[in-house]
Amino acid sequence: MKYLIIMQVDPAVLEQLTDDQQAQIRKGHGAFIAAVKERGEFVATQALADPGQSKVVRSSGGQPEVTDGPFVESKEFMGGFYLLDVEDEARAVELALQIPDAHIPGLALELRPVMFADLGEG
């Protein structure tokens, strides 16, 4: 079963981290990626740019309109994700607890089962 682990980021929290803490987070993500790849549970990961660099397409008066992002007023934004193929929800939770963000107050991980996927293979 595929699970998407969404990394919810609060830029104010990240700004307060020391260089050492940021390095530990990068190393922790590297170790996490290596571990899930070794177990065959890794499908994909992506880190996203700050939402200030995004564009939003939405209907306005029945016509698509493009504006600068972010699309919602929120202190948190989706900073990236892991897509994993695991045995069950319990394993997805177990893996999420290993992601460094789970141990930083003010950051969050959201787990969602994938209902449909087309990863462009074949």
Short mmCIF file of C-alpha atoms in Angstrom, two decimals:
data_model
loop_
_atom_site.label_atom_id
_atom_site.label_comp_id
_atom_site.label_asym_id
_atom_site.label_seq_id
_atom_site.Cartn_x
_atom_site.Cartn_y
_atom_site.Cartn_z
CA MET A 1 0.00 0.00 0.00
CA LYS A 2 1.36 3.41 -0.93
CA TYR A 3 1.43 6.25 1.59
CA LEU A 4 2.28 9.88 1.04
CA ILE A 5 4.06 11.50 3.97
CA ILE A 6 3.63 15.25 3.57
CA MET A 7 6.13 17.47 5.35
CA GLN A 8 4.32 20.52 6.74
CA VAL A 9 6.79 23.35 7.24
CA ASP A 10 6.57 26.52 9.31
CA PRO A 11 9.23 28.91 7.99
CA ALA A 12 9.42 30.69 11.37
CA VAL A 13 10.44 27.40 12.98
CA LEU A 14 13.09 26.72 10.33
CA GLU A 15 14.53 30.23 10.68
CA GLN A 16 15.17 29.59 14.39
CA LEU A 17 17.18 26.41 13.84
CA THR A 18 20.93 26.62 14.27
CA ASP A 19 23.29 25.62 11.46
CA ASP A 20 24.07 22.48 13.45
CA GLN A 21 20.38 21.58 13.77
CA GLN A 22 19.85 22.15 10.04
CA ALA A 23 22.82 19.90 9.26
CA GLN A 24 21.38 17.20 11.55
CA ILE A 25 18.06 17.41 9.73
CA ARG A 26 19.76 17.01 6.32
CA LYS A 27 21.77 14.05 7.59
CA GLY A 28 18.65 12.54 9.13
CA HIS A 29 16.73 12.79 5.86
CA GLY A 30 19.69 11.23 4.00
CA ALA A 31 19.77 8.33 6.46
CA PHE A 32 15.99 7.90 6.21
CA ILE A 33 16.11 7.78 2.40
CA ALA A 34 18.94 5.24 2.46
CA ALA A 35 17.05 3.01 4.93
CA VAL A 36 13.73 2.94 3.05
CA LYS A 37 15.54 2.36 -0.23
CA GLU A 38 17.40 -0.58 1.29
CA ARG A 39 14.11 -2.11 2.50
CA GLY A 40 12.45 -1.58 -0.89
CA GLU A 41 9.83 0.80 0.55
CA PHE A 42 11.00 3.95 -1.25
CA VAL A 43 9.05 5.19 -4.26
CA ALA A 44 9.90 8.91 -4.49
CA THR A 45 10.65 12.11 -2.63
CA GLN A 46 10.55 15.76 -3.60
CA ALA A 47 11.41 18.97 -1.76
CA LEU A 48 9.41 21.99 -2.82
CA ALA A 49 10.39 25.64 -3.11
CA ASP A 50 8.96 28.27 -0.80
CA PRO A 51 5.29 28.97 -1.64
CA GLY A 52 6.22 32.57 -2.43
CA GLN A 53 7.61 31.18 -5.69
CA SER A 54 4.38 29.41 -6.65
CA LYS A 55 1.65 30.28 -9.11
CA VAL A 56 -2.01 29.54 -8.53
CA VAL A 57 -4.50 28.65 -11.25
CA ARG A 58 -8.14 28.89 -10.24
CA SER A 59 -11.44 29.64 -11.84
CA SER A 60 -12.63 33.22 -11.66
CA GLY A 61 -15.94 33.89 -13.33
CA GLY A 62 -15.75 30.57 -15.14
CA GLN A 63 -12.32 31.32 -16.64
CA PRO A 64 -8.93 30.15 -15.38
CA GLU A 65 -6.90 32.90 -13.75
CA VAL A 66 -3.20 32.73 -12.82
CA THR A 67 -1.93 34.59 -9.76
CA ASP A 68 1.16 34.51 -7.61
CA GLY A 69 1.08 32.12 -4.65
CA PRO A 70 0.75 30.97 -2.03
CA PHE A 71 -2.81 29.85 -2.48
CA VAL A 72 -3.86 29.98 1.17
CA GLU A 73 -3.09 32.24 4.08
CA SER A 74 -1.31 29.91 6.41
CA LYS A 75 1.87 29.92 8.43
CA GLU A 76 2.54 26.32 7.37
CA PHE A 77 3.05 25.02 3.86
CA MET A 78 3.82 21.72 2.15
CA GLY A 79 7.61 21.61 2.06
CA GLY A 80 7.95 18.25 0.37
CA PHE A 81 6.92 14.65 0.57
CA TYR A 82 7.95 11.03 0.65
CA LEU A 83 6.00 8.45 -1.31
CA LEU A 84 6.47 5.03 0.24
CA ASP A 85 5.17 1.56 -0.57
CA VAL A 86 4.65 -0.20 2.75
CA GLU A 87 2.84 -3.17 4.22
CA ASP A 88 0.22 -1.16 6.13
CA GLU A 89 -0.60 2.05 7.96
CA ALA A 90 1.28 0.96 11.06
CA ARG A 91 4.50 0.72 9.03
CA ALA A 92 3.85 4.15 7.48
CA VAL A 93 3.50 5.62 10.98
CA GLU A 94 6.63 3.78 12.14
CA LEU A 95 8.60 5.28 9.25
CA ALA A 96 7.17 8.77 9.73
CA LEU A 97 8.45 8.72 13.31
CA GLN A 98 11.97 8.24 11.90
CA ILE A 99 11.85 11.45 9.82
CA PRO A 100 13.75 14.26 11.59
CA ASP A 101 10.84 16.69 11.25
CA ALA A 102 8.80 14.52 13.63
CA HIS A 103 11.15 15.56 16.44
CA ILE A 104 11.06 19.33 15.89
CA PRO A 105 8.34 21.29 17.68
CA GLY A 106 6.35 23.34 15.19
CA LEU A 107 6.82 21.00 12.22
CA ALA A 108 4.41 18.23 11.27
CA LEU A 109 4.07 15.19 9.05
CA GLU A 110 0.76 14.25 7.49
CA LEU A 111 0.25 10.65 6.33
CA ARG A 112 -2.29 9.83 3.64
CA PRO A 113 -2.98 6.57 1.86
CA VAL A 114 -2.72 6.88 -1.91
CA MET A 115 -5.97 6.02 -3.63
CA PHE A 116 -4.67 6.13 -7.22
CA ALA A 117 -1.22 6.52 -8.74
CA ASP A 118 0.24 6.70 -12.22
CA LEU A 119 3.97 7.19 -11.89
CA GLY A 120 4.57 7.27 -15.62
CA GLU A 121 6.17 3.84 -15.75
CA GLY A 122 5.77 1.93 -18.99
#
